Every structure is written in structure tokens, then in C-alpha cells.
mmCIF file of C-alpha atoms and ligand atoms in Angstrom:
data_model
loop_
_atom_site.group_PDB
_atom_site.id
_atom_site.type_symbol
_atom_site.label_atom_id
_atom_site.label_comp_id
_atom_site.label_asym_id
_atom_site.label_seq_id
_atom_site.Cartn_x
_atom_site.Cartn_y
_atom_site.Cartn_z
ATOM 1 C CA MET A 399 41.703 -91.325 15.685
ATOM 2 C CA GLY A 400 39.402 -90.583 18.627
ATOM 3 C CA PHE A 401 40.103 -89.063 22.028
ATOM 4 C CA LEU A 402 37.914 -88.666 25.077
ATOM 5 C CA ILE A 403 38.319 -85.436 27.046
ATOM 6 C CA ALA A 404 36.755 -86.013 30.442
ATOM 7 C CA GLY A 405 36.158 -82.698 32.165
ATOM 8 C CA GLY A 406 36.690 -80.930 28.854
ATOM 9 C CA ILE A 407 34.626 -77.865 29.740
ATOM 10 C CA GLY A 408 36.805 -77.027 32.749
ATOM 11 C CA PHE A 409 39.763 -74.668 32.835
ATOM 12 C CA ILE A 410 42.566 -76.971 31.680
ATOM 13 C CA GLY A 411 40.369 -79.344 29.672
ATOM 14 C CA SER A 412 38.878 -76.618 27.482
ATOM 15 C CA HIS A 413 42.260 -75.117 26.632
ATOM 16 C CA THR A 414 43.613 -78.572 25.888
ATOM 17 C CA TYR A 415 40.726 -79.172 23.475
ATOM 18 C CA ILE A 416 41.987 -76.209 21.425
ATOM 19 C CA SER A 417 45.564 -77.535 21.338
ATOM 20 C CA LEU A 418 44.403 -81.055 20.484
ATOM 21 C CA ARG A 419 42.270 -79.802 17.635
ATOM 22 C CA LYS A 420 45.203 -77.814 16.274
ATOM 23 C CA ARG A 421 47.506 -80.836 16.437
ATOM 24 C CA PHE A 422 44.948 -83.424 15.256
ATOM 25 C CA PRO A 423 42.673 -81.580 12.807
ATOM 26 C CA ASN A 424 40.837 -84.755 11.771
ATOM 27 C CA ALA A 425 40.539 -86.544 15.093
ATOM 28 C CA ARG A 426 37.189 -87.216 16.708
ATOM 29 C CA LEU A 427 37.277 -85.360 20.016
ATOM 30 C CA VAL A 428 34.501 -86.147 22.479
ATOM 31 C CA ILE A 429 33.983 -84.036 25.595
ATOM 32 C CA VAL A 430 32.162 -85.246 28.680
ATOM 33 C CA ASP A 431 31.609 -83.002 31.684
ATOM 34 C CA ASN A 432 29.065 -82.912 34.505
ATOM 35 C CA LEU A 433 29.114 -79.073 34.526
ATOM 36 C CA THR A 434 29.485 -78.857 38.310
ATOM 37 C CA ASN A 435 32.353 -76.371 38.116
ATOM 38 C CA SER A 436 32.024 -75.225 34.512
ATOM 39 C CA THR A 437 29.445 -73.535 32.343
ATOM 40 C CA ILE A 438 27.904 -74.525 29.040
ATOM 41 C CA GLN A 439 28.877 -71.069 27.721
ATOM 42 C CA THR A 440 32.449 -72.382 27.523
ATOM 43 C CA LEU A 441 31.264 -74.979 25.021
ATOM 44 C CA ASN A 442 29.893 -72.256 22.749
ATOM 45 C CA SER A 443 33.145 -70.324 23.060
ATOM 46 C CA LEU A 444 35.116 -73.462 22.233
ATOM 47 C CA MET A 445 33.039 -73.897 19.095
ATOM 48 C CA GLU A 446 33.730 -70.281 18.170
ATOM 49 C CA VAL A 447 37.493 -70.607 18.690
ATOM 50 C CA THR A 448 37.883 -73.945 16.915
ATOM 51 C CA GLY A 449 35.068 -73.808 14.360
ATOM 52 C CA ASP A 450 34.092 -77.306 15.518
ATOM 53 C CA SER A 451 30.637 -78.555 16.135
ATOM 54 C CA ILE A 452 31.680 -80.272 19.330
ATOM 55 C CA LEU A 453 30.637 -83.747 20.404
ATOM 56 C CA PHE A 454 29.556 -83.134 23.990
ATOM 57 C CA HIS A 455 27.779 -85.290 26.562
ATOM 58 C CA GLN A 456 26.782 -84.043 29.984
ATOM 59 C CA LEU A 457 27.790 -87.003 32.054
ATOM 60 C CA ASP A 458 28.936 -87.812 35.566
ATOM 61 C CA LEU A 459 31.889 -90.189 35.591
ATOM 62 C CA CYS A 460 30.582 -91.700 38.822
ATOM 63 C CA ASP A 461 27.565 -92.984 36.889
ATOM 64 C CA GLU A 462 29.085 -96.262 35.784
ATOM 65 C CA GLN A 463 26.260 -97.195 33.445
ATOM 66 C CA ALA A 464 26.469 -93.880 31.631
ATOM 67 C CA VAL A 465 30.230 -94.303 31.264
ATOM 68 C CA GLU A 466 29.756 -97.834 29.874
ATOM 69 C CA HIS A 467 27.220 -96.498 27.439
ATOM 70 C CA LEU A 468 29.638 -93.820 26.241
ATOM 71 C CA PHE A 469 32.395 -96.338 25.558
ATOM 72 C CA ASN A 470 29.903 -98.576 23.749
ATOM 73 C CA ARG A 471 29.086 -95.726 21.484
ATOM 74 C CA TYR A 472 32.550 -94.385 20.592
ATOM 75 C CA HIS A 473 35.869 -95.975 19.807
ATOM 76 C CA PHE A 474 38.676 -94.088 21.564
ATOM 77 C CA HIS A 475 42.435 -94.312 21.089
ATOM 78 C CA GLY A 476 43.205 -92.218 24.126
ATOM 79 C CA ILE A 477 41.678 -90.729 27.239
ATOM 80 C CA LEU A 478 42.560 -87.371 28.778
ATOM 81 C CA HIS A 479 41.115 -87.222 32.284
ATOM 82 C CA PHE A 480 40.646 -83.713 33.714
ATOM 83 C CA ALA A 481 37.403 -84.310 35.593
ATOM 84 C CA GLY A 482 37.631 -83.845 39.334
ATOM 85 C CA TYR A 483 36.831 -81.546 42.190
ATOM 86 C CA LYS A 484 39.754 -79.247 42.966
ATOM 87 C CA ALA A 485 38.993 -76.867 45.810
ATOM 88 C CA VAL A 486 41.558 -77.604 48.502
ATOM 89 C CA GLU A 487 39.656 -75.970 51.374
ATOM 90 C CA GLU A 488 36.338 -77.560 50.460
ATOM 91 C CA SER A 489 38.022 -80.952 50.437
ATOM 92 C CA VAL A 490 39.045 -80.451 54.065
ATOM 93 C CA VAL A 491 35.455 -79.649 55.046
ATOM 94 C CA ASN A 492 33.867 -82.353 52.895
ATOM 95 C CA PRO A 493 36.483 -85.066 52.323
ATOM 96 C CA LEU A 494 34.060 -87.794 51.326
ATOM 97 C CA LYS A 495 32.755 -85.724 48.436
ATOM 98 C CA TYR A 496 36.327 -85.624 47.095
ATOM 99 C CA TYR A 497 37.249 -89.231 47.763
ATOM 100 C CA ILE A 498 34.062 -90.524 46.160
ATOM 101 C CA ASN A 499 34.009 -88.272 43.111
ATOM 102 C CA ASN A 500 37.677 -88.105 42.194
ATOM 103 C CA ILE A 501 38.466 -91.761 42.804
ATOM 104 C CA GLN A 502 35.245 -93.376 41.570
ATOM 105 C CA GLY A 503 35.296 -91.292 38.402
ATOM 106 C CA THR A 504 38.862 -92.366 37.674
ATOM 107 C CA LEU A 505 38.103 -96.027 38.411
ATOM 108 C CA ASN A 506 35.156 -96.033 36.016
ATOM 109 C CA LEU A 507 37.307 -94.594 33.235
ATOM 110 C CA VAL A 508 40.167 -97.001 33.888
ATOM 111 C CA LYS A 509 37.795 -99.992 33.801
ATOM 112 C CA GLN A 510 36.637 -99.015 30.324
ATOM 113 C CA CYS A 511 40.190 -98.326 29.269
ATOM 114 C CA LEU A 512 41.111 -101.907 30.151
ATOM 115 C CA HIS A 513 37.920 -103.383 28.710
ATOM 116 C CA TYR A 514 38.459 -101.743 25.315
ATOM 117 C CA LYS A 515 42.264 -101.900 25.461
ATOM 118 C CA ILE A 516 42.626 -98.145 25.004
ATOM 119 C CA GLU A 517 46.373 -97.669 25.034
ATOM 120 C CA ARG A 518 46.835 -94.040 26.080
ATOM 121 C CA PHE A 519 45.722 -92.431 29.314
ATOM 122 C CA ILE A 520 46.720 -88.900 30.391
ATOM 123 C CA PHE A 521 45.881 -87.959 33.964
ATOM 124 C CA SER A 522 45.672 -84.486 35.538
ATOM 125 C CA SER A 523 47.653 -84.644 38.726
ATOM 126 C CA SER A 524 48.985 -81.815 40.825
ATOM 127 C CA ALA A 525 52.137 -80.570 42.488
ATOM 128 C CA THR A 526 50.171 -80.876 45.709
ATOM 129 C CA VAL A 527 51.160 -84.580 45.828
ATOM 130 C CA TYR A 528 54.671 -83.477 46.877
ATOM 131 C CA GLY A 529 53.219 -82.416 50.232
ATOM 132 C CA ASN A 530 55.400 -80.099 52.241
ATOM 133 C CA GLY A 531 58.692 -81.126 50.644
ATOM 134 C CA LYS A 532 61.306 -78.755 49.284
ATOM 135 C CA SER A 533 61.501 -76.886 45.952
ATOM 136 C CA PRO A 534 62.493 -77.451 43.235
ATOM 137 C CA PHE A 535 60.301 -80.564 43.197
ATOM 138 C CA LYS A 536 61.482 -83.487 41.107
ATOM 139 C CA GLU A 537 59.325 -86.364 39.864
ATOM 140 C CA SER A 538 61.549 -88.830 41.746
ATOM 141 C CA ASP A 539 60.990 -87.073 45.100
ATOM 142 C CA SER A 540 59.127 -89.280 47.527
ATOM 143 C CA LEU A 541 55.552 -88.199 48.032
ATOM 144 C CA LEU A 542 54.898 -86.858 51.500
ATOM 145 C CA PRO A 543 51.317 -87.063 52.696
ATOM 146 C CA ALA A 544 49.429 -84.381 50.824
ATOM 147 C CA SER A 545 48.088 -81.611 53.018
ATOM 148 C CA SER A 546 44.455 -82.030 51.936
ATOM 149 C CA PRO A 547 41.974 -84.761 50.971
ATOM 150 C CA TYR A 548 42.055 -83.214 47.481
ATOM 151 C CA GLY A 549 45.790 -83.848 47.329
ATOM 152 C CA GLN A 550 45.295 -87.378 48.616
ATOM 153 C CA THR A 551 42.818 -88.142 45.843
ATOM 154 C CA LYS A 552 45.450 -87.109 43.273
ATOM 155 C CA ALA A 553 48.102 -89.289 44.933
ATOM 156 C CA ILE A 554 45.690 -92.239 45.144
ATOM 157 C CA CYS A 555 44.652 -91.925 41.487
ATOM 158 C CA GLU A 556 48.312 -91.772 40.463
ATOM 159 C CA ARG A 557 48.914 -94.984 42.399
ATOM 160 C CA ILE A 558 45.880 -96.701 40.873
ATOM 161 C CA LEU A 559 47.119 -95.852 37.380
ATOM 162 C CA GLN A 560 50.667 -96.973 38.184
ATOM 163 C CA ASP A 561 49.424 -100.330 39.500
ATOM 164 C CA VAL A 562 47.105 -100.849 36.534
ATOM 165 C CA ALA A 563 49.872 -99.965 34.064
ATOM 166 C CA TYR A 564 52.214 -102.419 35.801
ATOM 167 C CA ALA A 565 49.625 -105.197 35.521
ATOM 168 C CA ASN A 566 48.824 -104.356 31.878
ATOM 169 C CA PRO A 567 52.125 -103.761 30.106
ATOM 170 C CA TRP A 568 50.471 -102.572 26.884
ATOM 171 C CA LEU A 569 49.105 -99.508 28.702
ATOM 172 C CA ARG A 570 50.757 -96.081 28.298
ATOM 173 C CA VAL A 571 50.027 -93.604 31.083
ATOM 174 C CA SER A 572 51.254 -90.056 31.664
ATOM 175 C CA LEU A 573 50.683 -88.520 35.077
ATOM 176 C CA LEU A 574 51.013 -84.753 34.706
ATOM 177 C CA ARG A 575 51.678 -82.808 37.891
ATOM 178 C CA TYR A 576 50.566 -79.236 37.309
ATOM 179 C CA PHE A 577 52.092 -76.388 39.235
ATOM 180 C CA ASN A 578 49.987 -73.182 39.062
ATOM 181 C CA PRO A 579 48.199 -72.835 35.713
ATOM 182 C CA ILE A 580 46.861 -69.316 35.090
ATOM 183 C CA GLY A 581 46.093 -67.091 32.106
ATOM 184 C CA ALA A 582 43.642 -67.744 29.307
ATOM 185 C CA HIS A 583 43.457 -68.477 25.594
ATOM 186 C CA GLU A 584 44.743 -65.519 23.602
ATOM 187 C CA SER A 585 41.336 -65.034 21.930
ATOM 188 C CA GLY A 586 39.947 -63.916 25.295
ATOM 189 C CA LEU A 587 37.018 -66.272 24.706
ATOM 190 C CA ILE A 588 38.098 -69.105 26.974
ATOM 191 C CA GLY A 589 39.538 -68.675 30.443
ATOM 192 C CA GLU A 590 39.093 -69.537 34.064
ATOM 193 C CA SER A 591 35.502 -69.098 35.137
ATOM 194 C CA PRO A 592 34.966 -70.500 38.621
ATOM 195 C CA THR A 593 31.272 -70.909 39.375
ATOM 196 C CA SER A 594 31.740 -69.766 42.983
ATOM 197 C CA LEU A 595 33.984 -67.277 44.816
ATOM 198 C CA PRO A 596 37.523 -67.873 43.524
ATOM 199 C CA SER A 597 40.025 -69.296 45.977
ATOM 200 C CA ASN A 598 43.032 -69.204 43.640
ATOM 201 C CA LEU A 599 45.145 -66.124 43.228
ATOM 202 C CA MET A 600 44.761 -65.088 39.569
ATOM 203 C CA PRO A 601 40.962 -65.340 39.337
ATOM 204 C CA TYR A 602 40.834 -63.353 42.569
ATOM 205 C CA ILE A 603 43.144 -60.672 41.134
ATOM 206 C CA THR A 604 41.012 -60.300 37.996
ATOM 207 C CA LYS A 605 37.804 -60.012 40.025
ATOM 208 C CA VAL A 606 39.379 -57.271 42.154
ATOM 209 C CA ALA A 607 40.685 -55.492 39.041
ATOM 210 C CA LYS A 608 37.186 -55.646 37.598
ATOM 211 C CA GLY A 609 35.687 -54.196 40.768
ATOM 212 C CA GLU A 610 33.613 -57.279 41.564
ATOM 213 C CA LEU A 611 35.597 -57.857 44.742
ATOM 214 C CA PRO A 612 36.877 -54.952 46.843
ATOM 215 C CA ILE A 613 40.412 -55.958 47.760
ATOM 216 C CA LEU A 614 42.934 -58.750 47.329
ATOM 217 C CA LYS A 615 44.035 -60.308 50.577
ATOM 218 C CA ILE A 616 47.615 -61.464 50.279
ATOM 219 C CA PHE A 617 48.036 -64.396 52.632
ATOM 220 C CA GLY A 618 51.311 -63.899 54.490
ATOM 221 C CA GLY A 619 53.985 -61.242 54.223
ATOM 222 C CA ASP A 620 56.552 -62.910 56.448
ATOM 223 C CA TYR A 621 57.668 -65.925 54.414
ATOM 224 C CA PRO A 622 61.406 -66.438 53.952
ATOM 225 C CA THR A 623 61.201 -65.254 50.328
ATOM 226 C CA LEU A 624 62.534 -62.234 48.429
ATOM 227 C CA ASP A 625 59.648 -59.961 49.458
ATOM 228 C CA GLY A 626 57.969 -61.973 52.231
ATOM 229 C CA THR A 627 55.094 -63.236 50.082
ATOM 230 C CA ALA A 628 54.773 -66.850 48.963
ATOM 231 C CA VAL A 629 56.392 -68.065 45.762
ATOM 232 C CA ARG A 630 54.720 -70.301 43.152
ATOM 233 C CA ASP A 631 55.525 -71.650 39.708
ATOM 234 C CA TYR A 632 52.844 -69.994 37.552
ATOM 235 C CA ILE A 633 52.469 -71.481 34.097
ATOM 236 C CA HIS A 634 50.342 -70.287 31.199
ATOM 237 C CA VAL A 635 47.337 -72.550 30.706
ATOM 238 C CA MET A 636 48.117 -72.824 26.969
ATOM 239 C CA ASP A 637 51.578 -74.149 27.841
ATOM 240 C CA VAL A 638 49.856 -76.713 30.065
ATOM 241 C CA ALA A 639 47.462 -77.539 27.215
ATOM 242 C CA GLU A 640 50.376 -78.053 24.813
ATOM 243 C CA GLY A 641 52.033 -80.208 27.486
ATOM 244 C CA HIS A 642 49.077 -82.589 27.189
ATOM 245 C CA VAL A 643 49.425 -82.851 23.442
ATOM 246 C CA ALA A 644 53.127 -83.592 23.901
ATOM 247 C CA ALA A 645 52.286 -86.159 26.578
ATOM 248 C CA LEU A 646 49.814 -87.867 24.261
ATOM 249 C CA GLU A 647 52.365 -88.018 21.461
ATOM 250 C CA HIS A 648 55.280 -89.183 23.567
ATOM 251 C CA VAL A 649 53.438 -91.435 25.994
ATOM 252 C CA ARG A 650 55.466 -94.573 26.693
ATOM 253 C CA ARG A 651 54.500 -97.980 28.052
ATOM 254 C CA GLY A 652 54.091 -97.980 31.803
ATOM 255 C CA ALA A 653 53.105 -94.984 33.931
ATOM 256 C CA HIS A 654 55.383 -91.953 33.760
ATOM 257 C CA VAL A 655 55.208 -88.817 35.860
ATOM 258 C CA TYR A 656 56.015 -85.331 34.539
ATOM 259 C CA ASN A 657 55.995 -81.926 36.200
ATOM 260 C CA LEU A 658 54.274 -79.248 34.136
ATOM 261 C CA GLY A 659 55.769 -75.996 35.333
ATOM 262 C CA THR A 660 58.229 -73.365 34.161
ATOM 263 C CA GLY A 661 60.895 -74.049 36.764
ATOM 264 C CA ARG A 662 60.706 -70.392 37.842
ATOM 265 C CA GLY A 663 59.207 -69.001 41.027
ATOM 266 C CA THR A 664 57.197 -65.762 41.233
ATOM 267 C CA SER A 665 55.989 -64.203 44.478
ATOM 268 C CA VAL A 666 52.409 -63.056 45.042
ATOM 269 C CA LEU A 667 53.564 -59.433 45.073
ATOM 270 C CA GLN A 668 55.576 -59.873 41.889
ATOM 271 C CA LEU A 669 52.513 -61.313 40.179
ATOM 272 C CA VAL A 670 50.300 -58.458 41.374
ATOM 273 C CA ARG A 671 52.826 -55.877 40.183
ATOM 274 C CA ALA A 672 53.241 -57.581 36.792
ATOM 275 C CA PHE A 673 49.459 -57.638 36.391
ATOM 276 C CA GLU A 674 49.180 -53.939 37.230
ATOM 277 C CA GLN A 675 51.988 -52.982 34.887
ATOM 278 C CA VAL A 676 50.971 -55.071 31.876
ATOM 279 C CA ASN A 677 47.319 -54.092 32.068
ATOM 280 C CA GLY A 678 47.650 -50.543 33.391
ATOM 281 C CA ILE A 679 45.182 -51.218 36.190
ATOM 282 C CA LYS A 680 45.435 -51.058 39.981
ATOM 283 C CA VAL A 681 44.818 -54.050 42.185
ATOM 284 C CA PRO A 682 44.219 -52.864 45.743
ATOM 285 C CA TYR A 683 45.648 -55.351 48.226
ATOM 286 C CA GLN A 684 46.250 -55.873 51.885
ATOM 287 C CA ILE A 685 48.712 -58.258 53.476
ATOM 288 C CA VAL A 686 46.996 -60.498 56.035
ATOM 289 C CA GLU A 687 47.740 -63.667 58.017
ATOM 290 C CA ARG A 688 49.179 -66.711 56.259
ATOM 291 C CA ARG A 689 46.629 -69.165 54.861
ATOM 292 C CA PRO A 690 46.800 -72.455 56.784
ATOM 293 C CA GLY A 691 48.547 -75.218 54.828
ATOM 294 C CA ASP A 692 50.359 -72.897 52.380
ATOM 295 C CA LEU A 693 54.048 -73.435 51.689
ATOM 296 C CA ALA A 694 56.581 -70.613 51.325
ATOM 297 C CA SER A 695 57.937 -71.676 47.974
ATOM 298 C CA VAL A 696 56.735 -74.200 45.386
ATOM 299 C CA TYR A 697 58.367 -74.572 41.998
ATOM 300 C CA ALA A 698 59.228 -77.375 39.639
ATOM 301 C CA ASN A 699 62.266 -79.061 38.285
ATOM 302 C CA VAL A 700 61.182 -79.356 34.649
ATOM 303 C CA HIS A 701 64.059 -81.300 33.105
ATOM 304 C CA LYS A 702 62.151 -84.566 32.814
ATOM 305 C CA ALA A 703 59.204 -83.015 30.966
ATOM 306 C CA GLU A 704 61.524 -81.066 28.682
ATOM 307 C CA SER A 705 63.506 -84.119 27.649
ATOM 308 C CA GLY A 706 60.792 -86.804 27.874
ATOM 309 C CA LEU A 707 57.963 -84.856 26.246
ATOM 310 C CA GLN A 708 60.069 -82.520 24.102
ATOM 311 C CA TRP A 709 57.965 -79.737 25.494
ATOM 312 C CA LYS A 710 58.893 -76.517 27.267
ATOM 313 C CA ALA A 711 56.722 -73.760 28.670
ATOM 314 C CA SER A 712 57.369 -70.680 26.551
ATOM 315 C CA ARG A 713 54.958 -67.981 27.718
ATOM 316 C CA THR A 714 55.929 -65.302 30.231
ATOM 317 C CA ILE A 715 54.311 -64.007 33.407
ATOM 318 C CA GLU A 716 53.377 -60.906 31.371
ATOM 319 C CA ASN A 717 51.572 -63.108 28.801
ATOM 320 C CA MET A 718 49.710 -64.829 31.641
ATOM 321 C CA CYS A 719 48.617 -61.510 33.204
ATOM 322 C CA ARG A 720 47.579 -59.983 29.892
ATOM 323 C CA ASP A 721 45.574 -63.009 28.765
ATOM 324 C CA ALA A 722 43.858 -63.511 32.132
ATOM 325 C CA TRP A 723 42.727 -59.871 32.099
ATOM 326 C CA ASN A 724 41.671 -60.002 28.425
ATOM 327 C CA PHE A 725 39.349 -62.850 29.253
ATOM 328 C CA GLU A 726 37.915 -61.187 32.357
ATOM 329 C CA LYS A 727 37.453 -57.846 30.536
ATOM 330 C CA ARG A 728 35.558 -59.526 27.729
ATOM 331 C CA ASN A 729 33.178 -60.964 30.283
ATOM 332 C CA ILE A 730 32.327 -57.433 31.396
ATOM 333 C CA LEU A 731 30.879 -56.774 27.966
ATOM 334 C CA ILE A 732 28.739 -59.923 27.839
HETATM 335 N N1 LIG B 641 46.861 -66.213 47.589
HETATM 336 C C1 LIG B 641 46.646 -64.973 48.166
HETATM 337 N N2 LIG B 641 45.390 -64.446 48.112
HETATM 338 C C2 LIG B 641 44.345 -65.090 47.526
HETATM 339 C C3 LIG B 641 44.573 -66.363 46.930
HETATM 340 C C4 LIG B 641 45.851 -66.889 46.987
HETATM 341 O O1 LIG B 641 47.550 -64.377 48.709
HETATM 342 O O2 LIG B 641 43.231 -64.577 47.523
HETATM 343 C C5 LIG B 641 48.217 -66.767 47.632
HETATM 344 C C6 LIG B 641 48.269 -68.098 48.343
HETATM 345 O O3 LIG B 641 48.400 -67.931 49.710
HETATM 346 C C7 LIG B 641 49.495 -68.737 47.676
HETATM 347 C C8 LIG B 641 49.463 -68.158 46.254
HETATM 348 O O4 LIG B 641 48.630 -67.017 46.315
HETATM 349 O O5 LIG B 641 50.644 -68.297 48.305
HETATM 350 C C9 LIG B 641 48.878 -69.123 45.246
HETATM 351 O O6 LIG B 641 47.632 -69.594 45.743
HETATM 352 P P1 LIG B 641 46.610 -70.408 44.849
HETATM 353 O O7 LIG B 641 45.419 -70.703 45.710
HETATM 354 O O8 LIG B 641 46.370 -69.714 43.567
HETATM 355 O O9 LIG B 641 47.395 -71.738 44.501
HETATM 356 P P2 LIG B 641 48.070 -72.821 45.472
HETATM 357 O O10 LIG B 641 49.521 -72.786 45.178
HETATM 358 O O11 LIG B 641 47.639 -72.681 46.864
HETATM 359 O O12 LIG B 641 47.366 -74.144 44.944
HETATM 360 C C10 LIG B 641 47.518 -74.551 43.617
HETATM 361 C C11 LIG B 641 46.258 -75.232 43.145
HETATM 362 C C12 LIG B 641 46.041 -76.513 43.882
HETATM 363 C C13 LIG B 641 47.252 -77.347 43.832
HETATM 364 C C14 LIG B 641 48.472 -76.588 44.276
HETATM 365 C C15 LIG B 641 49.711 -77.397 44.032
HETATM 366 O O13 LIG B 641 45.145 -74.400 43.338
HETATM 367 O O14 LIG B 641 44.982 -77.209 43.265
HETATM 368 O O15 LIG B 641 48.604 -75.393 43.536
HETATM 369 O O16 LIG B 641 50.820 -76.803 44.605
HETATM 370 F F1 LIG B 641 47.077 -78.420 44.608
#
């Protein structure tokens, strides 16, 4: 059994490697990553956590020849595709970078998938494809235009995979729409390590807690929510990782969409308070203007994933806060 993990050094990919190894102790797992938003240190940590000597190739999925070469070399039974740019704001400033990278990379993988008749394909999508619809979001909701080029690339890749699966009935595709993955592996060795200034909430909180950034700016205190701050469906990254293993095991013919979330909303302030309480550390914050494009409340309906994948997120907000801080704290000592 062999699986390709494209983007396997990134946040979700690296955690999924750990879950895959646990579930398939004898499988050949090959990671490719171009290291644009990840560091090679994560590979060493992955080896430490799993005890594997990992098969890794630094490779850009847009380099079609290199991708062909990879598939010539290994025989895969499944592909898990995490590789893609993901900074929403950057995608607005530099849309072409996103359209070229995220779509071309996916196309090159899909071509090989068809060429070698690789039956299983798991794609990292995002709740952002729901656009500015209304929570709780259901897989059958119609997709409103995503608010960013990043979101559009996810919607376009979903469509490509749906069309290809329709034309090739032997193909089994899972399109996993993540809500807000946070936290870290419980070892504290693997976590979220953005290579530039974090734009997402949890990595920003941990940097402020660590003293690397002076203050957390909370974007918007006047949303129609319980405390005025925006609500999201935060999910532990290890639950997301286990969701991929479940998706690989339960993948059916055709292309099937699943939300990976908890189904519960947490406000920014609630998350900050939980972080402070669990870790016994202060996070100075200031409430500022809303961030353009943000929605008041985004959370998932998770019934389809629970029944179709026989998977359910089990970790709490407290687990997420503790593990995220454990990882960040460990980095202080390095
Ligand atoms: N926030 C702050 N301060 C910060 C960073 C974030 O207040 O410094 C707030 C945001 O305004 C938002 C919440 O925290 O209300 C969560 O923001 P994130 O940037 O962490 O996450 P988003 O919900 O904006 O976006 C995430 C992913 C996207 C994905 C989207 C899908 O980052 O890739 O969920 O809904 F598209």
C-alpha cells in the first residue's frame, strides 16, 4: 500500500502523516512539498514522532516533469493533496499566484492519477467555498462566490475533481471542507509554524503569549454574536488529521464533499479566555475595526461527515489551546 502526501510538511499534511502512519503501519508514505510555507525542521520532528525514516522529495507540483518523474518512480494507491497557498489576503493582492499554483498543481496530480488509475484522491478544501452564506453550513448548500481568489481556487479544484470523477467512474474522491483547524500534535513537536507573520487567530495568540508580538488585535467587537466578536468552528488539527484517514478508508466512487468541523461555534473572546485559563498566561488584546471580508458566524453542520466517514471530532477547545501553546513554548527552548 502506498500513499502520496502532497504538501505533507505543512500544518495539516504533517499531522495527517502521523495519523496515517498509526493507521497503516506498513504503508509506504511519500511526502512531497516545495517548502514555500513550511520548514524542513518539521520533517525531522515528524521522524522523531513516528520513528520513520521518511521518504521526502522537495518538489513543486507545478513542475509537470518532476511530477511525472515521481509517479514513474512510485506506485501509489491513493493521493492526499494538501499543497496550496492559503493566505486569503495575499490572494487578493496577488491573485495570479494563487490561480496558477493551486490549480496547476492540482491538475498535474489529477493527470497522473488518471494515467496510473490511482483510485483514491483526498482533497483539502475549505469552508471558504460557502462564501457569505449562513451557518450552519451544509455540504448541499449552493456555493456562493467565494470572497477571495484563494477561495475561488478551492471551489475550482473541487469542480475539476467532480468533473473528472464523473467522467471516470472508477475514481473515488473526497473533498474535505475544513473549518478552522488549530492546535498541535500532543507531543508538542509538530504544530503550526507559519514562515511569515501569522494572519490566523491561534498562531497570532501564541506569538502574543510568547511575547514575540505585543498585542492581539481582535477584529470587530460589534458583530451580532454573544459577545460581539466573530464566531468560528475551531477544530483540533489531530481531529482533522483523523478525518483524512477516515476519508481514505470510506472513500466511495464519485466525488463526495464532507465538512470537517465540530459543529460548535466559539467567539474570538471565548477562545482568548480559554487560552488564558488553560495555560495560565495573559494575552493582551485590543478590539479594533472589523477585518474586511470576515463573516460574523461560521460553523459546520457535521452530520454528513459523522455518518459517511464514521468520524467525529472529539477534542475540546481546551485541548486545542493547551496543545497550541505546548508547541509554541517548546519552540522557545530550541
Ligand atoms: N482574528 C482576529 N485577530 C487576528 C486574527 C484573526 O480577531 O489577529 C479573528 C478574525 O477576524 C476571525 C477569527 O479571528 O473572526 C478567525 O480568523 P482566522 O484568520 O483564524 O480564520 P478565518 O475564519 O478568517 O479563515 C479560516 C482560514 C481560511 C479559510 C476560512 C474558511 O484561515 O483559510 O477559515 O472559513 F478559508
